[in-house]
Short mmCIF file of C-alpha atoms and ligand atoms in Angstrom, two decimals:
data_model
loop_
_atom_site.label_atom_id
_atom_site.label_comp_id
_atom_site.label_asym_id
_atom_site.label_seq_id
_atom_site.Cartn_x
_atom_site.Cartn_y
_atom_site.Cartn_z
CA MET A 1 0.04 0.08 -0.19
CA ARG A 2 1.25 3.51 -0.90
CA LYS A 3 1.78 5.54 2.19
CA LEU A 4 2.04 9.28 2.77
CA GLY A 5 5.01 10.22 4.88
CA ILE A 6 3.99 12.93 7.45
CA GLY A 7 5.68 15.10 9.94
CA LEU A 8 3.64 16.74 12.76
CA LEU A 9 4.46 20.04 14.20
CA GLY A 10 3.26 20.86 17.80
CA VAL A 11 1.92 18.00 20.02
CA GLY A 12 -0.13 19.78 22.54
CA GLU A 13 -3.75 18.78 22.97
CA MET A 14 -4.73 18.97 19.30
CA GLY A 15 -1.67 17.69 17.79
CA ARG A 16 -1.66 14.79 20.06
CA ARG A 17 -4.85 13.69 18.75
CA HIS A 18 -3.84 14.11 15.20
CA ALA A 19 -0.60 12.11 15.85
CA GLU A 20 -2.80 9.33 17.52
CA ASN A 21 -5.28 9.26 14.47
CA LEU A 22 -2.33 9.25 11.98
CA ARG A 23 -0.49 6.45 13.90
CA ARG A 24 -3.47 4.22 14.63
CA LEU A 25 -6.31 4.94 12.39
CA VAL A 26 -5.15 6.28 8.89
CA PRO A 27 -3.55 3.07 7.30
CA GLU A 28 -2.39 5.06 4.21
CA ALA A 29 -0.43 7.40 6.44
CA ARG A 30 3.02 6.94 7.96
CA LEU A 31 3.80 9.28 10.74
CA VAL A 32 7.50 9.71 10.23
CA ALA A 33 8.48 12.33 12.92
CA ILE A 34 7.09 14.56 15.55
CA ALA A 35 8.50 18.06 16.24
CA ASP A 36 7.88 20.46 19.12
CA VAL A 37 9.77 23.26 20.78
CA ALA A 38 9.31 21.34 23.92
CA LEU A 39 11.65 18.51 22.96
CA ASP A 40 10.55 16.41 25.85
CA ARG A 41 6.98 16.43 24.72
CA ALA A 42 7.78 15.52 21.40
CA ARG A 43 9.95 12.67 22.61
CA GLN A 44 7.22 11.50 25.05
CA VAL A 45 4.65 11.44 22.20
CA ALA A 46 6.95 9.68 19.84
CA SER A 47 7.61 7.04 22.50
CA ASP A 48 4.10 6.47 23.17
CA LEU A 49 3.16 6.23 19.55
CA GLU A 50 6.33 4.13 18.69
CA ILE A 51 7.70 6.74 16.39
CA ASP A 52 11.45 6.94 15.76
CA GLN A 53 12.21 10.60 15.00
CA SER A 54 11.43 13.55 17.30
CA TYR A 55 12.93 16.91 16.81
CA ALA A 56 12.86 20.31 18.55
CA SER A 57 12.41 22.50 15.44
CA LEU A 58 10.59 22.61 12.19
CA ASP A 59 13.74 22.96 10.16
CA ASP A 60 14.75 19.47 11.23
CA LEU A 61 11.46 18.03 10.43
CA LEU A 62 11.44 19.49 7.09
CA ALA A 63 14.94 18.19 6.31
CA ASN A 64 13.74 14.57 6.66
CA PRO A 65 13.28 13.39 2.93
CA ASP A 66 10.60 10.63 4.10
CA ILE A 67 8.16 13.49 4.92
CA LYS A 68 6.16 14.42 2.10
CA ALA A 69 3.40 16.44 4.10
CA VAL A 70 3.41 18.41 7.47
CA VAL A 71 0.59 18.82 9.76
CA ILE A 72 0.85 22.19 11.67
CA ALA A 73 -0.85 22.13 15.46
CA THR A 74 1.32 24.98 17.04
CA PRO A 75 -0.39 27.87 18.53
CA ASP A 76 -2.17 30.29 16.15
CA LYS A 77 0.67 32.98 15.96
CA PHE A 78 3.10 30.34 14.41
CA HIS A 79 0.76 28.97 11.62
CA ALA A 80 1.76 31.42 8.87
CA THR A 81 5.54 31.23 9.24
CA ALA A 82 5.40 27.36 9.54
CA ILE A 83 3.32 27.16 6.41
CA CYS A 84 5.82 29.43 4.49
CA LYS A 85 8.71 27.21 5.54
CA ALA A 86 6.94 23.95 4.83
CA ALA A 87 5.97 25.06 1.42
CA ALA A 88 9.41 26.22 0.54
CA ALA A 89 10.52 22.73 1.45
CA GLY A 90 7.92 21.16 -1.11
CA LYS A 91 5.66 19.75 1.58
CA ASP A 92 1.75 19.60 1.45
CA ILE A 93 0.29 20.90 4.42
CA LEU A 94 -2.70 20.63 6.84
CA CYS A 95 -2.65 23.61 9.24
CA GLU A 96 -4.86 23.92 12.04
CA LYS A 97 -7.22 26.90 12.28
CA PRO A 98 -6.92 29.77 12.00
CA LEU A 99 -4.79 30.03 8.96
CA ALA A 100 -3.02 33.14 10.57
CA ILE A 101 -4.03 35.91 13.02
CA THR A 102 -3.47 38.70 10.53
CA LEU A 103 -4.63 39.19 6.97
CA ASP A 104 -1.07 40.16 5.82
CA ASP A 105 0.50 36.98 7.29
CA ALA A 106 -2.37 34.91 5.63
CA HIS A 107 -1.75 36.47 2.18
CA THR A 108 2.04 35.69 2.72
CA ALA A 109 1.29 32.16 3.60
CA LEU A 110 -1.00 31.71 0.49
CA GLN A 111 1.42 33.16 -1.70
CA ALA A 112 4.35 30.80 -0.46
CA VAL A 113 1.91 27.83 -1.04
CA LYS A 114 1.05 29.05 -4.50
CA LYS A 115 4.72 29.70 -5.59
CA ALA A 116 5.91 26.32 -4.32
CA GLY A 117 3.12 24.51 -6.03
CA VAL A 118 2.15 22.55 -2.83
CA ARG A 119 -1.43 22.13 -1.44
CA LEU A 120 -2.86 23.46 1.74
CA GLN A 121 -5.71 22.44 3.79
CA VAL A 122 -7.08 24.57 6.77
CA GLY A 123 -8.33 22.57 9.87
CA PHE A 124 -12.09 23.42 9.72
CA MET A 125 -12.91 19.92 10.87
CA ARG A 126 -16.59 20.64 11.57
CA ARG A 127 -17.15 20.24 7.94
CA TYR A 128 -16.39 16.60 8.57
CA ASP A 129 -18.70 16.06 11.61
CA PRO A 130 -21.36 13.49 10.43
CA ALA A 131 -24.19 15.76 11.43
CA TYR A 132 -22.88 18.90 9.71
CA ALA A 133 -21.96 16.87 6.75
CA ALA A 134 -25.53 15.59 6.52
CA ALA A 135 -26.85 18.78 6.94
CA MET A 136 -24.95 20.13 4.00
CA LYS A 137 -26.01 17.39 1.86
CA ARG A 138 -29.53 18.52 2.29
CA ILE A 139 -28.52 22.06 1.63
CA GLU A 140 -26.77 21.15 -1.58
CA ALA A 141 -29.77 19.29 -2.73
CA GLY A 142 -31.86 22.37 -2.48
CA GLU A 143 -34.10 20.93 0.48
CA ILE A 144 -34.09 24.01 2.36
CA GLY A 145 -34.42 26.37 -0.58
CA GLU A 146 -32.71 29.69 -0.15
CA PRO A 147 -30.92 30.18 3.14
CA VAL A 148 -32.49 33.26 5.14
CA VAL A 149 -31.09 33.08 8.58
CA PHE A 150 -27.84 31.41 9.85
CA LYS A 151 -27.39 30.98 13.65
CA SER A 152 -24.61 29.43 15.48
CA ILE A 153 -23.40 28.79 19.08
CA GLY A 154 -19.95 27.88 20.05
CA ARG A 155 -19.51 27.69 23.86
CA ASP A 156 -16.37 26.20 25.32
CA LYS A 157 -16.70 24.75 28.85
CA ASP A 158 -13.99 25.38 31.41
CA VAL A 159 -12.41 28.74 32.32
CA PRO A 160 -9.29 29.26 30.14
CA PRO A 161 -6.27 29.83 32.64
CA ILE A 162 -4.98 33.38 32.67
CA ALA A 163 -1.61 32.11 31.25
CA ALA A 164 -3.47 31.29 27.95
CA TYR A 165 -4.20 35.10 27.47
CA GLN A 166 -0.78 36.16 28.80
CA SER A 167 1.16 33.99 26.43
CA ASN A 168 0.16 36.07 23.51
CA VAL A 169 0.46 33.13 21.19
CA ASN A 170 -3.29 32.93 20.12
CA GLY A 171 -5.72 35.49 18.53
CA MET A 172 -8.68 36.57 20.52
CA LEU A 173 -12.05 34.66 20.85
CA PHE A 174 -13.08 35.33 17.09
CA TYR A 175 -9.71 33.77 16.07
CA THR A 176 -9.52 30.76 18.47
CA ASN A 177 -13.45 29.99 18.73
CA THR A 178 -15.75 31.87 16.46
CA ILE A 179 -13.49 31.06 13.39
CA HIS A 180 -15.22 27.78 13.03
CA ASP A 181 -18.68 29.54 12.89
CA PHE A 182 -17.33 31.92 10.31
CA ASP A 183 -16.38 29.00 8.12
CA LEU A 184 -19.71 27.24 8.85
CA ALA A 185 -21.54 30.45 7.83
CA ARG A 186 -19.83 30.68 4.38
CA TRP A 187 -19.94 27.03 3.76
CA MET A 188 -23.71 26.37 4.68
CA VAL A 189 -25.06 29.59 3.39
CA GLY A 190 -22.97 29.28 0.20
CA ASP A 191 -22.38 32.99 0.36
CA GLU A 192 -19.78 35.57 1.69
CA VAL A 193 -20.35 37.46 4.83
CA LYS A 194 -20.24 41.19 3.81
CA GLU A 195 -20.76 42.90 7.16
CA VAL A 196 -20.33 42.14 10.97
CA GLN A 197 -21.51 43.87 13.86
CA ALA A 198 -20.02 42.75 17.40
CA TYR A 199 -21.30 43.07 20.84
CA THR A 200 -18.80 41.81 23.31
CA THR A 201 -18.42 41.33 27.22
CA VAL A 202 -15.71 40.83 29.74
CA ALA A 203 -18.25 41.46 32.62
CA ILE A 204 -17.40 38.23 34.48
CA ARG A 205 -13.78 38.57 33.83
CA PRO A 206 -12.66 42.18 33.67
CA GLU A 207 -8.72 41.29 33.67
CA LEU A 208 -9.09 39.96 30.00
CA ALA A 209 -9.52 43.63 28.80
CA GLN A 210 -5.75 44.09 29.22
CA TYR A 211 -5.26 41.21 26.81
CA ARG A 212 -7.74 42.65 24.40
CA ASP A 213 -9.76 39.58 24.65
CA VAL A 214 -13.40 39.05 25.65
CA VAL A 215 -15.33 36.27 27.50
CA ALA A 216 -18.25 36.25 25.13
CA SER A 217 -19.57 37.77 22.09
CA VAL A 218 -22.86 38.02 20.03
CA LEU A 219 -22.08 38.97 16.18
CA ASN A 220 -24.83 39.93 13.70
CA LEU A 221 -23.77 39.12 9.91
CA LYS A 222 -25.00 40.28 6.55
CA PHE A 223 -24.42 37.98 3.63
CA SER A 224 -24.10 39.40 0.10
CA ARG A 225 -27.13 37.78 -1.51
CA GLY A 226 -29.18 38.96 1.56
CA ALA A 227 -29.17 36.26 4.21
CA ILE A 228 -28.63 37.45 7.70
CA GLY A 229 -26.82 35.73 10.60
CA ASN A 230 -26.12 35.63 14.24
CA ILE A 231 -23.07 34.00 16.11
CA GLU A 232 -22.57 33.69 19.79
CA SER A 233 -19.31 32.49 21.26
CA HIS A 234 -18.52 31.86 24.86
CA ALA A 235 -15.06 31.07 26.30
CA GLN A 236 -16.33 29.60 29.62
CA ALA A 237 -19.85 28.47 29.59
CA MET A 238 -19.22 25.99 32.65
CA TYR A 239 -22.12 23.49 31.85
CA ALA A 240 -20.77 21.88 28.71
CA TYR A 241 -19.01 22.18 25.42
CA ASP A 242 -21.98 23.33 23.32
CA VAL A 243 -22.04 23.82 19.55
CA ARG A 244 -25.05 24.02 17.55
CA THR A 245 -26.03 25.69 14.35
CA GLU A 246 -29.40 26.40 12.80
CA ILE A 247 -30.11 27.32 9.11
CA ILE A 248 -33.46 28.65 8.24
CA GLY A 249 -34.32 28.42 4.61
CA SER A 250 -37.12 29.50 2.51
CA LYS A 251 -38.54 25.89 2.16
CA ALA A 252 -37.23 24.16 5.33
CA SER A 253 -34.74 24.74 8.08
CA ILE A 254 -31.95 22.44 9.69
CA PHE A 255 -30.88 22.17 13.36
CA VAL A 256 -27.34 20.70 14.09
CA GLY A 257 -26.53 20.09 17.69
CA THR A 258 -26.82 18.46 21.04
CA VAL A 259 -25.57 18.96 24.45
CA ALA A 260 -25.90 15.39 25.36
CA HIS A 261 -22.53 13.42 25.54
CA THR A 262 -24.48 10.22 25.01
CA PRO A 263 -28.16 9.44 24.35
CA ALA A 264 -28.51 8.07 27.95
CA THR A 265 -30.95 9.65 30.31
CA PHE A 266 -30.55 8.67 34.00
CA MET A 267 -33.95 8.76 35.83
CA THR A 268 -34.48 8.76 39.63
CA PRO A 269 -37.46 9.63 41.80
CA GLY A 270 -35.62 13.00 42.11
CA GLY A 271 -35.53 13.71 38.40
CA GLY A 272 -33.48 12.78 35.44
CA THR A 273 -29.96 13.69 34.40
CA GLN A 274 -27.81 13.36 31.15
CA MET A 275 -24.16 13.36 30.74
CA LEU A 276 -23.30 16.50 28.77
CA ALA A 277 -20.52 16.91 26.07
CA ASP A 278 -17.65 18.41 27.75
CA HIS A 279 -14.63 18.87 25.15
CA PHE A 280 -14.00 19.41 21.53
CA LEU A 281 -11.97 16.18 21.40
CA THR A 282 -14.85 13.93 22.27
CA ARG A 283 -17.75 15.94 20.41
CA PHE A 284 -15.82 16.23 17.26
CA ALA A 285 -13.76 12.94 17.45
CA ASP A 286 -15.19 11.71 14.25
CA ALA A 287 -14.54 14.75 12.42
CA TYR A 288 -10.89 14.91 13.35
CA LEU A 289 -10.43 11.53 12.06
CA ALA A 290 -12.60 11.90 8.84
CA GLU A 291 -10.57 15.36 8.28
CA MET A 292 -7.14 13.58 8.42
CA ARG A 293 -8.34 10.51 6.42
CA ASP A 294 -9.68 12.82 3.57
CA PHE A 295 -6.40 14.91 3.62
CA VAL A 296 -4.24 11.95 3.27
CA HIS A 297 -6.30 10.32 0.55
CA ASN A 298 -6.45 13.66 -1.55
CA MET A 299 -2.65 14.11 -1.18
CA LEU A 300 -1.83 10.55 -2.20
CA ASN A 301 -4.30 10.62 -5.09
CA ASP A 302 -3.05 14.06 -6.36
CA ARG A 303 -6.36 15.71 -5.71
CA PRO A 304 -6.93 19.20 -4.25
CA PRO A 305 -7.85 19.38 -0.50
CA ARG A 306 -11.42 19.69 0.36
CA VAL A 307 -10.99 22.70 2.67
CA SER A 308 -8.63 25.27 0.93
CA GLY A 309 -6.29 28.20 2.02
CA GLU A 310 -8.93 30.46 0.32
CA ASP A 311 -11.45 29.12 2.94
CA GLY A 312 -9.04 29.83 5.72
CA ILE A 313 -8.31 33.46 4.42
CA LYS A 314 -12.09 34.09 3.89
CA ALA A 315 -13.10 33.05 7.45
CA LEU A 316 -10.20 34.87 8.92
CA ALA A 317 -11.28 38.32 7.04
CA ILE A 318 -14.56 37.93 8.90
CA ALA A 319 -12.52 37.64 12.27
CA VAL A 320 -10.68 40.73 11.44
CA ALA A 321 -14.01 42.55 10.72
CA ALA A 322 -15.46 41.25 13.90
CA GLU A 323 -12.33 42.55 15.88
CA GLU A 324 -12.63 45.82 14.11
CA SER A 325 -16.34 46.20 14.95
CA HIS A 326 -15.56 45.31 18.40
CA LEU A 327 -12.82 47.88 18.83
CA GLN A 328 -14.74 50.49 16.98
CA GLY A 329 -18.26 49.97 18.40
CA LYS A 330 -19.79 50.10 14.89
CA PRO A 331 -20.83 47.55 12.12
CA TYR A 332 -17.60 46.75 9.86
CA GLU A 333 -17.53 45.60 6.37
CA VAL A 334 -15.58 42.47 5.65
CA THR A 335 -12.55 43.23 3.33
CA HIS A 336 -10.25 40.27 2.24
CA SER A 337 -7.27 42.35 1.23
CA GLY A 338 -5.52 43.30 4.62
CA SER A 339 -7.42 45.30 7.24
CA ARG A 340 -7.86 49.04 6.48
CA THR A 341 -5.80 50.25 9.29
CA GLY A 342 -3.05 47.74 8.92
CA THR A 343 -2.65 44.51 10.41
CA VAL A 344 -4.66 43.17 13.39
CA ASP A 345 -1.65 43.70 15.63
CA ASP A 346 -1.55 47.40 14.54
CA VAL A 347 -5.11 47.64 15.43
CA ARG A 348 -4.59 46.19 18.82
CA MET A 349 -1.69 48.63 19.45
CA LYS A 350 -4.00 51.49 18.49
CA ALA A 351 -6.73 50.34 20.81
CA VAL A 352 -4.45 50.16 23.89
N1 LIG B 401 -9.69 22.42 15.18
C1 LIG B 401 -10.07 22.45 16.35
O1 LIG B 401 -11.10 22.12 16.84
C2 LIG B 401 -8.99 22.77 17.38
C3 LIG B 401 -9.12 22.69 18.61
C4 LIG B 401 -8.13 22.94 19.62
C5 LIG B 401 -7.01 23.55 18.96
N2 LIG B 401 -6.91 23.92 17.95
C6 LIG B 401 -5.77 24.56 17.30
O2 LIG B 401 -4.56 23.68 17.30
C7 LIG B 401 -3.30 24.45 17.55
C8 LIG B 401 -2.73 23.97 18.80
O3 LIG B 401 -3.64 24.07 19.91
P1 LIG B 401 -3.55 23.41 21.25
O4 LIG B 401 -4.82 23.39 22.03
O5 LIG B 401 -3.15 21.84 20.88
O6 LIG B 401 -2.30 24.14 21.91
P2 LIG B 401 -1.47 23.59 22.97
O7 LIG B 401 -0.74 24.65 23.74
O8 LIG B 401 -1.94 22.43 23.79
O9 LIG B 401 -0.23 22.86 22.26
C9 LIG B 401 0.55 23.58 21.32
C10 LIG B 401 1.85 22.81 21.17
O10 LIG B 401 2.73 23.52 20.24
C11 LIG B 401 4.11 23.60 20.81
N3 LIG B 401 4.64 24.73 20.15
C12 LIG B 401 4.59 26.09 20.67
N4 LIG B 401 5.11 26.84 19.74
C13 LIG B 401 5.80 26.12 18.72
C14 LIG B 401 6.67 26.23 17.76
N5 LIG B 401 6.92 27.69 17.22
N6 LIG B 401 7.23 25.19 16.98
C15 LIG B 401 6.71 24.05 17.37
N7 LIG B 401 6.03 23.67 18.38
C16 LIG B 401 5.66 24.72 19.20
C17 LIG B 401 3.83 23.69 22.29
O11 LIG B 401 5.23 23.43 23.02
C18 LIG B 401 2.83 22.74 22.46
O12 LIG B 401 3.25 21.58 22.70
C19 LIG B 401 -3.96 25.96 17.62
O13 LIG B 401 -3.81 26.59 16.53
C20 LIG B 401 -5.37 25.91 18.01
O14 LIG B 401 -6.16 26.88 17.54
C21 LIG B 401 -7.89 23.49 16.79
#
């Protein structure tokens, strides 16, 4: 059997799952090596999964000729540079979301991919979730007619440690969390978002303001063909990991989502209880695996990836517009060619 040699960069929570899937559940992949700036972590995961090579740098990973494709699961801030390096080394790439945290960096990454003639997939794994995929099949078959309203909710469960904000390696809520809903919005409505209006809060955690982040947000969207939308994101909803999406069409509507972890309900004289979904790794376990299998199959069979770099930059452009709306307190137009006032970092600096 032909196998795709893969190197994986960054083995934290997400990268480890990708490594496990590649090693155990994608027979057409050969996970050749793991790299992480925390070399001990790379060595530990390599040892756990019986992989021979582990490195402390991307450069060492890219120098390995058995590696034909690279999976990038480092923090968000390092995605664009890693894509540029992997592309220059001639490797195909699956990069976790977001593509980058500035539009300038995202454009640089896509140019590097184009120049090198390699392929890039961005990790919008919800498209592979069985429920979302089933919904999309119905939409593509015309069953709901013309989409009118898109509504999505993405609530993470646990309180992120303050170090996660202090580290300055990830974008704010719109880039880490809402980016998935931005991709769903474009994909499911089949149209581009043209305007965003942001309402945000740090009410229950005012210390986040100094990191220019928010606890929760509600965004209103306008699409080019006339549909409207609304997305709520919450960093610490406490009760569950709760992701749901509704799409209301001219002929019918679809609701995707459940807070139940399993279909079991526990019934006692005092009432009933259900186990609630508590983590993305369990809620989207099938999606991460299907995403990886699809990437590997497409690379081996010389097909384009199903989720492209263009998809990555278009979702990012919505995040940039949402952040600008949050900073300026008014609706903001989505522009794909760099933010009007410079990079997102510039905008953040100006907002201080
Ligand atoms: N698709 C999803 O549902 C999903 C879910 C969670 C995280 N993510 C994304 O995956 C990425 C990783 O998130 P995580 O939660 O695993 O983070 P994490 O902090 O748990 O892990 C990051 C890992 O990258 C390593 N690292 C940091 N800088 C590096 C560099 N420059 N080069 C090599 N390694 C480096 C760290 O040592 C760590 O092991 C992020 O981009 C995040 O947005 C996606």
